Amino acid sequence: MGMTMTQKILAHHAGLDSVVPGQLVMAKLDLVLANDITAPVAIKEFEKAGLTSVFHKDKIVLVMDHFCPNKDIKAAEQAMISRNFSKKHGITHFFDVGEMGIEHALLPEKGLVKPGDLVIGADSHTCTYGALNAFSTGVGSTDMAAGMATGEAWFKVPDAIKVELSGTLPPYVTGKDVILHLIGKIGVDGALYQSLEFMGEGVRSLSIDDRLTISNMAIEAGAKNGIFPFDEVTKEYLKDKVTSYTTYAPDEDATYSQCVSIHLSELKPTVSFPHLPENTKTPEEFGEIKIHQVVIGSCTNGRLSDLRQAYEILNGKKVHPDVRCIIIPATQKIYLEAMEQGYLKAFIEAGAVVSTPTCGPCLGGHMGILAAGERCVATTNRNFVGRMGHTDSEVYLASPYVAAQSAVDGILSCPLKFA
Amino acid sequence: MIFGTVHKYGDNVDTDVIIPARYLNTSDPEELKQHCMEDIDKEFVQKVTPGDVIVAEKNFGCGSSREHAPIAIKASGISLVVAKSFARIFYRNAINIGLPIVECSEAVDHIQSGDTVSCDLEKGVLTIENKGLTFSIPPFPKEIQAIIEKGGLLASIKGE
């Protein structure tokens, strides 16, 4: 029986010629990741179990990104647990304030993930690296602790949904709109226990940043992972970052539980209304929704191309007086490039604030918490009840184009007047 | 043998409402349990008693990978979570920390808040005591069963 990209990577790492959906396998890990919130739980479990050494000090990545720079005393104490553990075990890839960025933007940028890798991370958006033809998935802290100790983890081989992409995206429509459209179509549990396998001639028109955004939100459809094939675009992105790697293409006779077709050319700016990512609407359905805050950033949309999109809208304009616009470059490198390109100057002159890299407001941690009754348009990934603050606040998920235009207009809006 | 009163919720109970991120600056189960289910059911912490059971519709535990969610539920005294389906990371986390979970759509359709349920995980039987209804629950795969029997994932790898 033919295998999907995901099944092939799992089989290879389990030392098997082939695997079938539903099979439980023990697989070798190329990388194990955690952040300042999930690592302390893993470290405590690791030490409680009497484990004394990590499987490979170069294959563990710890990123202090969620509540860092430390937001309060307790957060500072949590981060200290990771700092001490990294020193004690000589963890090579420990990223603290000054070097850190939002983990899922940072790892690809640093060349720490390559095609064919098997990556687990104690963060649900670890699925981001599927964009690079890797298998990567989110796990909890205990799985992460076991992975740090043994370099292995158990996996149930997933069934797959084929997402067939055709055409090219219209102006002002982005990877974010593709993934929100897909989640709207299949629902927040539409891909539960399954992999999303993106294929078709439409893939080649998507930049790596678009693909990273799409794979990033695979979890929002309940998927185990979301994976793209390797092509010239991937090769070009990786050329200065990694040297040798193995790529995986699906077999002709691979089987899929269902096939979803998306014609990129027909997509419109898409927004997820409160309180689920599946509640998607396009501009003609927006109505007049007054907003109070805009957040542009996160592991979903905090890369340089996202900031460029925000710049295209905000340059020479003013943020609406009733809106707080918070822009967060995802890594130090992106921050610096955005400065060199003149984006940051334009943002500040428009009346936006620019923050150091952090996950901050995305999960209601710090740097932009909402009061009761407030509404935010955010380029983040979740709009659950209370996600960004008070349980009576609302989050609208959107692309950087939509978020930036909304910041100017003071209502949920989009650059082209589709309505 | 599990025996307790039911607290029932709907579809897509996410980990942000199980334990809001504003409390993730600690990983202490005793602190986390004080905010368990806070953003979906403010009275949960006052009304939960040891042994109680959470029952929900589909996709329970969706969203973040935070293990703080099953930790908070377990620390608050919940002895079992029954749902039509679980988000996969929550499913793994619950097994890894030793919080019993069961997928049983038929039972969920018949259970209401306030019902009393019992569950024998070894025999694979779930009973709604006050309604006299019994359901069979499918066994875990043997690899998963081994993790549960050894008392969680880390205990199981240490035993190897």
Coordinates of C-alpha atoms in Angstrom, one line a residue:
Chain A
M1 CA 0.0 0.0 0.0
G2 CA 1.3 3.5 -0.9
M3 CA 2.2 6.0 1.8
T4 CA 1.7 9.7 2.3
M5 CA 4.6 12.1 3.1
T6 CA 3.8 11.8 6.8
Q7 CA 3.6 8.0 6.8
K8 CA 7.0 7.8 5.0
I9 CA 8.8 10.0 7.5
L10 CA 7.3 8.1 10.4
A11 CA 8.2 4.7 8.8
H12 CA 11.8 5.9 8.2
H13 CA 12.3 7.1 11.8
A14 CA 10.7 3.9 13.2
G15 CA 13.2 1.8 11.1
L16 CA 10.3 0.2 9.2
D17 CA 9.8 -0.3 5.4
S18 CA 6.2 0.7 5.6
V19 CA 3.5 1.7 8.1
V20 CA -0.3 1.8 7.9
P21 CA -2.8 4.2 9.5
G22 CA -3.6 3.3 13.1
Q23 CA -0.3 1.5 13.7
L24 CA 1.6 2.5 16.8
V25 CA 5.3 3.1 16.2
M26 CA 8.3 4.1 18.4
A27 CA 10.2 6.6 16.3
K28 CA 13.6 8.4 16.6
L29 CA 13.5 12.2 17.1
D30 CA 15.6 14.7 15.3
L31 CA 14.6 17.6 17.5
V32 CA 12.8 18.1 20.8
L33 CA 11.4 21.6 21.6
A34 CA 9.9 23.4 24.5
N35 CA 9.2 27.0 25.7
D36 CA 9.3 28.9 29.0
I37 CA 5.8 27.7 29.9
T38 CA 6.0 24.0 29.0
A39 CA 9.7 23.3 29.7
P40 CA 9.5 23.8 33.5
V41 CA 6.8 21.1 33.7
A42 CA 9.0 18.8 31.6
I43 CA 12.1 19.5 33.6
K44 CA 10.3 18.8 36.9
E45 CA 9.0 15.5 35.6
F46 CA 12.4 14.7 34.1
E47 CA 14.1 15.3 37.5
K48 CA 11.3 13.7 39.5
A49 CA 11.7 10.5 37.5
G50 CA 15.4 10.5 38.5
L51 CA 16.6 11.0 34.9
T52 CA 20.1 12.5 34.8
S53 CA 21.1 13.0 31.2
V54 CA 19.6 14.2 27.9
F55 CA 19.9 12.1 24.8
H56 CA 21.7 14.7 22.7
K57 CA 22.5 18.3 23.8
D58 CA 22.4 19.6 20.2
K59 CA 18.9 18.2 19.5
I60 CA 17.0 19.9 22.3
V61 CA 15.8 23.5 21.8
L62 CA 14.5 25.7 24.6
V63 CA 13.0 29.1 23.7
M64 CA 12.0 31.7 26.3
D65 CA 9.3 33.4 24.2
H66 CA 5.8 33.2 25.9
F67 CA 6.1 35.3 29.1
C68 CA 9.6 36.7 28.3
P69 CA 11.0 39.2 28.9
N70 CA 9.7 38.0 32.2
K71 CA 6.2 39.4 32.8
D72 CA 6.1 38.9 36.5
I73 CA 7.8 37.2 39.4
K74 CA 6.3 33.8 38.9
A75 CA 7.1 33.9 35.2
A76 CA 10.7 34.9 36.0
E77 CA 11.0 31.9 38.3
Q78 CA 9.6 29.6 35.6
A79 CA 12.1 30.9 33.1
M80 CA 14.9 30.4 35.6
I81 CA 14.1 26.7 35.8
S82 CA 14.9 26.5 32.0
R83 CA 18.0 28.6 32.3
N84 CA 19.4 26.5 35.1
F85 CA 18.6 23.2 33.3
S86 CA 20.2 24.4 30.0
K87 CA 23.4 25.4 31.9
K88 CA 23.5 22.1 33.8
H89 CA 23.0 19.9 30.7
G90 CA 25.0 22.1 28.2
I91 CA 21.9 22.6 25.9
T92 CA 23.3 24.1 22.7
H93 CA 20.1 25.7 21.5
F94 CA 18.9 27.6 24.5
F95 CA 17.5 31.0 23.3
D96 CA 17.0 33.6 25.9
V97 CA 16.1 37.3 25.7
G98 CA 18.4 39.0 23.2
E99 CA 18.7 36.0 21.0
M100 CA 15.2 34.5 21.3
G101 CA 12.3 34.9 19.0
I102 CA 8.9 33.3 18.8
E103 CA 9.9 29.6 18.6
H104 CA 8.2 28.6 15.3
A105 CA 9.6 31.6 13.5
L106 CA 13.0 31.2 15.1
L107 CA 13.7 27.5 14.4
P108 CA 13.3 27.7 10.6
E109 CA 15.2 31.0 10.5
K110 CA 18.2 29.3 12.3
G111 CA 18.1 26.3 10.0
L112 CA 17.4 24.0 12.9
V113 CA 14.7 22.1 11.0
K114 CA 15.2 20.4 7.6
P115 CA 13.1 18.3 5.2
G116 CA 12.5 14.8 6.4
D117 CA 13.0 15.6 10.1
L118 CA 10.8 14.3 12.8
V119 CA 10.3 17.0 15.4
I120 CA 8.2 17.1 18.6
G121 CA 7.6 20.2 20.6
A122 CA 5.8 21.0 23.8
D123 CA 3.8 23.7 22.0
S124 CA 0.8 22.9 19.8
H125 CA 2.0 25.1 16.9
T126 CA 5.1 22.9 16.4
C127 CA 3.2 21.6 13.3
T128 CA 4.6 24.8 11.6
Y129 CA 7.6 22.9 10.2
G130 CA 5.5 20.8 7.9
A131 CA 6.0 23.7 5.5
L132 CA 9.6 22.5 5.1
N133 CA 8.6 18.9 4.3
A134 CA 9.3 17.8 7.9
F135 CA 7.0 15.8 10.2
S136 CA 6.5 18.0 13.3
T137 CA 3.8 17.9 15.9
G138 CA 2.8 19.3 19.3
V139 CA 3.0 17.2 22.4
G140 CA 2.7 17.8 26.1
S141 CA 5.5 18.3 28.7
T142 CA 5.7 14.7 29.7
D143 CA 6.2 13.5 26.1
M144 CA 8.8 16.2 25.8
A145 CA 10.6 15.1 29.0
A146 CA 10.6 11.5 27.8
G147 CA 11.9 12.7 24.4
M148 CA 14.7 14.7 26.0
A149 CA 15.8 11.6 27.9
T150 CA 15.4 8.9 25.2
G151 CA 15.4 10.7 21.8
E152 CA 12.3 8.7 21.0
A153 CA 8.5 9.0 21.1
W154 CA 5.5 6.8 20.3
F155 CA 3.1 7.8 17.5
K156 CA -0.1 6.5 16.1
V157 CA 0.4 6.6 12.3
P158 CA -2.3 9.0 11.1
D159 CA -4.8 8.7 8.3
A160 CA -4.6 11.7 5.9
I161 CA -6.6 14.4 4.2
K162 CA -5.4 15.5 0.8
V163 CA -5.7 19.3 0.3
E164 CA -5.4 19.9 -3.4
L165 CA -4.3 23.5 -4.2
S166 CA -4.8 25.0 -7.7
G167 CA -4.3 28.5 -9.2
T168 CA -2.6 31.4 -7.6
L169 CA -3.6 33.8 -4.8
P170 CA -5.2 37.2 -5.8
P171 CA -3.7 40.4 -4.6
Y172 CA -4.1 41.0 -0.8
V173 CA -5.0 37.3 -0.2
T174 CA -2.4 35.3 1.7
G175 CA -1.5 32.0 3.2
K176 CA -3.5 33.0 6.3
D177 CA -6.7 33.3 4.2
V178 CA -6.0 29.8 2.8
I179 CA -5.7 28.1 6.2
L180 CA -8.7 30.1 7.6
H181 CA -10.8 29.1 4.6
L182 CA -9.8 25.4 5.0
I183 CA -10.6 25.4 8.8
G184 CA -14.0 27.1 7.9
K185 CA -14.6 24.3 5.5
I186 CA -13.7 21.3 7.5
G187 CA -14.2 22.6 11.1
V188 CA -12.0 22.7 14.2
D189 CA -12.0 18.9 14.5
G190 CA -12.2 18.3 10.8
A191 CA -8.8 16.7 10.7
L192 CA -8.8 15.2 14.2
Y193 CA -6.1 12.5 14.5
Q194 CA -5.2 13.0 10.8
S195 CA -2.5 14.7 8.8
L196 CA -3.2 17.4 6.3
E197 CA -1.2 16.8 3.1
F198 CA -1.0 19.9 0.9
M199 CA -0.5 19.1 -2.7
G200 CA -1.3 20.2 -6.3
E201 CA 0.1 22.7 -8.8
G202 CA -1.0 25.6 -6.6
V203 CA 1.7 24.8 -4.0
R204 CA 4.5 26.2 -6.1
S205 CA 3.0 29.7 -6.1
L206 CA 3.1 29.8 -2.3
S207 CA 6.1 31.4 -0.6
I208 CA 7.7 29.5 2.4
D209 CA 6.2 32.2 4.7
D210 CA 2.7 31.4 3.3
R211 CA 3.4 27.7 3.8
L212 CA 4.6 28.2 7.4
T213 CA 1.4 30.1 8.2
I214 CA -0.7 27.4 6.7
S215 CA 1.1 24.5 8.4
N216 CA 1.1 26.5 11.7
M217 CA -2.7 26.4 11.9
A218 CA -3.1 22.7 11.0
I219 CA -3.7 22.2 14.7
E220 CA -6.7 24.5 14.5
A221 CA -8.4 21.9 12.4
G222 CA -7.4 19.3 15.0
A223 CA -4.7 17.8 12.7
K224 CA -1.6 16.0 13.9
N225 CA 0.5 17.8 11.3
G226 CA 0.2 19.7 8.1
I227 CA 2.9 18.9 5.5
F228 CA 4.0 20.4 2.1
P229 CA 6.0 18.6 -0.6
F230 CA 9.6 19.7 -1.2
D231 CA 10.1 21.9 -4.3
E232 CA 12.3 24.6 -5.8
V233 CA 10.8 27.2 -3.4
T234 CA 11.8 25.0 -0.4
K235 CA 15.3 24.4 -1.8
E236 CA 15.9 28.2 -2.4
Y237 CA 14.7 29.0 1.2
L238 CA 17.1 26.3 2.7
K239 CA 20.2 27.0 0.6
D240 CA 22.0 29.2 3.1
K241 CA 20.6 27.4 6.2
V242 CA 21.1 23.6 5.9
T243 CA 23.2 21.3 3.8
S244 CA 22.2 17.7 3.6
Y245 CA 18.6 16.4 4.0
T246 CA 16.2 13.7 2.7
T247 CA 13.0 14.8 1.0
Y248 CA 9.7 12.8 0.9
A249 CA 7.1 12.8 -1.8
P250 CA 3.8 10.9 -1.5
D251 CA 3.4 7.6 -3.3
E252 CA 1.1 7.7 -6.4
D253 CA -1.1 5.1 -4.7
A254 CA -1.1 6.7 -1.2
T255 CA -4.6 6.6 0.3
Y256 CA -6.5 9.5 1.8
S257 CA -9.7 9.6 3.9
Q258 CA -10.9 12.6 1.9
C259 CA -9.8 15.1 -0.6
V260 CA -10.4 18.9 -0.3
S261 CA -9.9 21.1 -3.3
I262 CA -9.1 24.8 -2.9
H263 CA -8.8 27.1 -5.9
L264 CA -6.5 29.8 -4.7
S265 CA -7.6 32.3 -7.3
E266 CA -11.2 32.2 -5.9
L267 CA -10.2 33.0 -2.3
K268 CA -11.1 36.3 -0.6
P269 CA -9.7 37.9 2.6
T270 CA -11.0 35.6 5.3
V271 CA -11.6 36.3 9.0
S272 CA -12.5 33.9 11.8
F273 CA -15.2 35.5 14.0
P274 CA -15.4 34.7 17.8
H275 CA -15.1 32.2 19.4
L276 CA -13.8 29.5 17.1
P277 CA -11.4 29.5 14.1
E278 CA -14.0 27.7 12.1
N279 CA -16.4 30.7 12.2
T280 CA -15.1 32.2 9.0
K281 CA -16.5 35.1 7.1
T282 CA -15.5 37.0 3.9
P283 CA -15.7 40.8 3.6
E284 CA -19.3 41.0 2.3
E285 CA -20.4 39.3 5.6
F286 CA -18.3 41.5 7.9
G287 CA -20.9 44.1 8.8
E288 CA -19.7 47.1 10.8
I289 CA -17.7 45.8 13.7
K290 CA -16.0 48.5 15.8
I291 CA -12.6 47.4 17.2
H292 CA -10.3 48.6 20.0
Q293 CA -7.0 46.8 19.3
V294 CA -5.0 45.2 16.5
V295 CA -2.2 42.8 17.0
I296 CA 0.2 42.0 14.2
G297 CA 2.7 39.3 15.0
S298 CA 2.8 35.7 16.5
C299 CA 4.2 32.4 15.3
T300 CA 1.5 32.5 12.6
N301 CA 2.1 35.9 11.1
G302 CA 5.2 37.7 12.6
R303 CA 7.6 37.1 9.8
L304 CA 9.2 39.8 7.6
S305 CA 6.7 39.3 4.8
D306 CA 3.8 39.8 7.3
L307 CA 5.4 43.1 8.4
R308 CA 5.8 44.1 4.8
Q309 CA 2.1 43.6 4.2
A310 CA 1.3 45.7 7.3
Y311 CA 3.8 48.4 6.0
E312 CA 2.0 48.5 2.6
I313 CA -1.2 49.5 4.4
L314 CA 0.2 51.6 7.3
N315 CA 2.9 53.6 5.5
G316 CA 1.9 57.3 5.4
K317 CA -1.4 56.5 7.2
K318 CA -2.6 56.9 10.8
V319 CA -3.9 54.3 13.2
H320 CA -7.5 55.1 14.1
P321 CA -7.6 57.2 17.4
D322 CA -9.8 54.5 19.1
V323 CA -7.5 51.7 18.2
R324 CA -4.3 50.5 19.9
C325 CA -2.1 48.8 17.2
I326 CA 0.6 46.5 18.6
I327 CA 3.2 45.1 16.1
I328 CA 5.5 42.3 17.2
P329 CA 8.4 41.2 14.9
A330 CA 8.7 37.4 15.6
T331 CA 12.5 37.3 15.9
Q332 CA 15.5 39.7 16.5
K333 CA 16.6 39.1 12.9
I334 CA 13.1 40.1 11.6
Y335 CA 13.1 43.1 13.9
L336 CA 16.4 44.3 12.5
E337 CA 15.4 43.7 8.9
A338 CA 12.1 45.5 9.5
M339 CA 14.1 48.4 10.9
E340 CA 16.5 48.5 7.9
Q341 CA 13.6 48.4 5.5
G342 CA 12.0 51.4 7.2
Y343 CA 8.9 49.4 8.3
L344 CA 9.4 50.2 12.0
K345 CA 9.6 54.0 11.3
A346 CA 6.4 53.9 9.3
F347 CA 4.7 51.9 12.0
I348 CA 5.7 54.3 14.8
E349 CA 4.8 57.3 12.7
A350 CA 1.4 55.8 12.0
G351 CA 0.9 55.6 15.8
A352 CA 1.5 51.8 16.2
V353 CA 3.7 50.4 18.9
V354 CA 6.5 48.0 18.1
S355 CA 7.4 45.4 20.7
T356 CA 10.4 43.1 21.3
P357 CA 9.7 39.5 20.2
T358 CA 7.2 37.6 22.4
C359 CA 4.1 35.5 22.1
G360 CA 2.6 37.9 24.7
P361 CA -0.9 39.0 23.7
C362 CA -1.7 36.0 21.5
L363 CA -2.5 33.8 24.5
G364 CA -3.5 36.6 26.8
G365 CA -0.2 36.5 28.5
H366 CA 1.0 40.2 28.5
M367 CA 1.5 43.1 26.2
G368 CA -2.0 43.8 25.1
I369 CA -4.7 42.2 27.3
L370 CA -8.4 43.0 26.4
A371 CA -11.0 44.3 28.9
A372 CA -14.6 43.2 28.9
G373 CA -16.4 44.2 25.8
E374 CA -13.3 45.0 23.8
R375 CA -12.6 43.6 20.3
C376 CA -9.3 42.8 18.7
V377 CA -8.4 42.0 15.1
A378 CA -5.3 39.8 15.4
T379 CA -3.0 37.9 13.0
T380 CA -2.7 35.2 15.7
N381 CA -4.2 31.7 15.7
R382 CA -6.9 31.3 18.3
N383 CA -10.0 33.2 19.2
F384 CA -11.4 31.1 22.0
V385 CA -13.4 32.6 24.9
G386 CA -10.9 34.6 27.0
R387 CA -8.0 33.9 24.7
M388 CA -6.6 37.5 24.8
G389 CA -8.0 38.6 28.1
H390 CA -11.5 39.0 29.6
T391 CA -14.1 36.3 28.8
D392 CA -16.3 39.0 27.4
S393 CA -13.7 40.2 24.9
E394 CA -13.6 39.1 21.3
V395 CA -10.8 38.2 18.9
Y396 CA -11.1 38.2 15.1
L397 CA -8.4 36.2 13.3
A398 CA -7.1 37.7 10.1
S399 CA -4.1 38.3 7.8
P400 CA -1.7 41.2 8.3
Y401 CA -3.4 43.1 5.4
V402 CA -6.8 42.9 7.0
A403 CA -5.5 43.6 10.5
A404 CA -3.5 46.7 9.3
Q405 CA -6.5 48.1 7.3
S406 CA -8.7 47.5 10.3
A407 CA -6.3 49.5 12.5
V408 CA -6.6 52.5 10.1
D409 CA -10.4 52.2 9.7
G410 CA -11.3 51.5 13.3
I411 CA -13.7 48.7 12.2
L412 CA -13.1 45.2 10.8
S413 CA -12.1 46.0 7.3
C414 CA -10.0 44.9 4.3
P415 CA -7.7 46.6 1.7
L416 CA -9.9 45.8 -1.3
K417 CA -13.5 46.8 -0.9
F418 CA -14.9 43.3 -1.6
A419 CA -18.1 44.2 0.2
Chain B
M1 CA -13.5 1.6 40.5
I2 CA -14.5 5.2 39.5
F3 CA -17.7 6.7 41.0
G4 CA -18.7 10.3 40.9
T5 CA -21.1 13.1 40.0
V6 CA -21.1 14.5 36.5
H7 CA -20.2 18.0 35.4
K8 CA -21.3 18.2 31.7
Y9 CA -20.0 20.6 29.0
G10 CA -20.5 21.0 25.2
D11 CA -18.4 20.7 22.1
N12 CA -14.8 22.0 21.7
V13 CA -13.9 22.7 25.3
D14 CA -10.5 24.2 24.7
T15 CA -7.5 24.3 27.0
D16 CA -7.7 28.1 27.3
V17 CA -11.0 27.7 29.2
I18 CA -9.8 24.7 31.1
I19 CA -6.8 26.7 32.5
P20 CA -6.5 30.2 31.1
A21 CA -3.0 31.3 30.1
R22 CA -2.9 34.0 32.7
Y23 CA -2.3 31.3 35.3
L24 CA 0.4 29.5 33.3
N25 CA 3.1 31.4 35.2
T26 CA 3.0 28.5 37.6
S27 CA 3.1 24.7 37.1
D28 CA 2.1 23.9 40.7
P29 CA -1.0 21.6 40.6
E30 CA -2.4 23.0 43.8
E31 CA -2.3 26.6 42.3
L32 CA -3.6 25.4 38.9
K33 CA -6.6 23.6 40.4
Q34 CA -7.9 26.8 41.9
H35 CA -8.6 28.1 38.4
C36 CA -9.7 24.9 36.7
M37 CA -12.5 25.4 34.2
E38 CA -12.7 29.1 35.3
D39 CA -13.5 30.6 31.9
I40 CA -16.3 28.1 31.1
D41 CA -17.8 27.5 34.5
K42 CA -16.9 29.9 37.3
E43 CA -18.6 27.7 39.9
F44 CA -16.7 24.5 39.0
V45 CA -14.0 25.0 41.7
Q46 CA -16.6 25.4 44.4
K47 CA -18.8 22.5 43.4
V48 CA -16.3 19.9 42.4
T49 CA -15.8 17.1 44.9
P50 CA -13.2 14.3 44.8
G51 CA -14.2 11.5 42.4
D52 CA -16.4 13.7 40.2
V53 CA -16.5 13.1 36.5
I54 CA -16.3 15.6 33.6
V55 CA -18.4 14.7 30.5
A56 CA -18.3 16.6 27.3
E57 CA -19.3 16.4 23.6
K58 CA -16.8 16.3 20.8
N59 CA -13.1 17.6 20.6
F60 CA -12.5 18.0 24.3
G61 CA -9.2 19.7 25.1
C62 CA -8.6 21.3 21.8
G63 CA -6.1 24.1 21.3
S64 CA -2.9 24.6 23.3
S65 CA -0.6 21.7 24.2
R66 CA -0.4 22.9 27.8
E67 CA -0.2 19.9 30.1
H68 CA -1.4 22.3 32.8
A69 CA -4.9 21.5 31.5
P70 CA -5.1 17.8 32.5
I71 CA -2.9 18.5 35.5
A72 CA -5.5 21.1 36.8
I73 CA -8.4 18.7 36.1
K74 CA -6.6 15.8 37.9
A75 CA -5.6 18.0 40.8
S76 CA -9.2 19.2 41.3
G77 CA -10.2 15.7 42.1
I78 CA -11.8 14.6 38.8
S79 CA -11.5 10.9 38.4
L80 CA -12.5 10.5 34.8
V81 CA -13.2 12.5 31.6
V82 CA -15.7 11.1 29.2
A83 CA -16.2 12.7 25.7
K84 CA -17.3 11.9 22.2
S85 CA -13.8 12.7 21.1
F86 CA -10.6 14.3 22.4
A87 CA -8.1 16.6 20.8
R88 CA -5.1 14.5 20.2
I89 CA -2.5 16.3 22.3
F90 CA -4.9 16.4 25.3
Y91 CA -5.5 12.7 24.8
R92 CA -1.7 11.9 25.0
N93 CA -1.2 14.3 27.9
A94 CA -4.0 12.7 30.0
I95 CA -2.6 9.2 29.4
N96 CA 0.9 10.4 30.2
I97 CA 0.0 11.9 33.5
G98 CA -2.4 9.2 34.5
L99 CA -5.8 11.0 34.2
P100 CA -8.3 8.4 33.0
I101 CA -10.2 9.3 29.8
V102 CA -12.8 7.5 27.8
E103 CA -14.3 8.1 24.4
C104 CA -18.0 6.9 24.4
S105 CA -20.5 8.9 22.2
E106 CA -23.5 6.8 23.2
A107 CA -22.9 7.4 26.9
V108 CA -22.4 11.1 26.4
D109 CA -25.8 11.4 24.7
H110 CA -27.5 9.9 27.8
I111 CA -25.5 11.7 30.5
Q112 CA -26.6 15.0 32.1
S113 CA -25.0 17.2 34.7
G114 CA -25.8 15.9 38.2
D115 CA -26.0 12.2 37.1
T116 CA -23.9 9.7 39.0
V117 CA -21.7 7.5 36.9
S118 CA -19.4 4.6 37.7
C119 CA -16.7 3.2 35.5
D120 CA -14.7 0.0 35.7
L121 CA -11.8 0.6 33.3
E122 CA -10.4 -2.9 33.5
K123 CA -13.8 -4.5 32.5
G124 CA -14.5 -1.7 30.1
V125 CA -17.9 -0.8 31.6
L126 CA -19.5 2.6 32.2
T127 CA -22.8 2.9 34.1
I128 CA -25.1 5.8 34.7
E129 CA -26.2 4.8 38.1
N130 CA -29.3 6.9 38.6
K131 CA -30.6 5.8 35.2
G132 CA -29.6 2.2 35.3
L133 CA -27.9 2.5 31.8
T134 CA -24.7 0.6 31.1
F135 CA -22.3 1.1 28.2
S136 CA -19.2 -0.8 27.1
I137 CA -16.0 1.2 26.4
P138 CA -13.4 0.0 23.9
P139 CA -10.0 -1.0 25.5
F140 CA -6.9 1.0 24.9
P141 CA -4.3 -0.4 22.5
K142 CA -1.8 -2.7 24.4
E143 CA 1.1 -0.2 24.0
I144 CA -1.1 2.5 25.7
Q145 CA -2.4 0.1 28.3
A146 CA 1.2 -0.6 29.2
I147 CA 1.9 3.1 29.8
I148 CA -1.2 3.3 32.0
E149 CA -0.3 0.2 34.0
K150 CA 3.2 1.4 34.7
G151 CA 1.8 4.7 36.1
G152 CA 2.5 7.1 33.3
L153 CA 5.0 7.7 30.5
L154 CA 8.1 8.6 32.5
A155 CA 7.6 5.7 34.9
S156 CA 7.3 3.4 31.9
I157 CA 10.5 4.6 30.2
K158 CA 12.3 4.4 33.5
G159 CA 11.3 0.8 33.9
E160 CA 12.9 -0.1 30.6

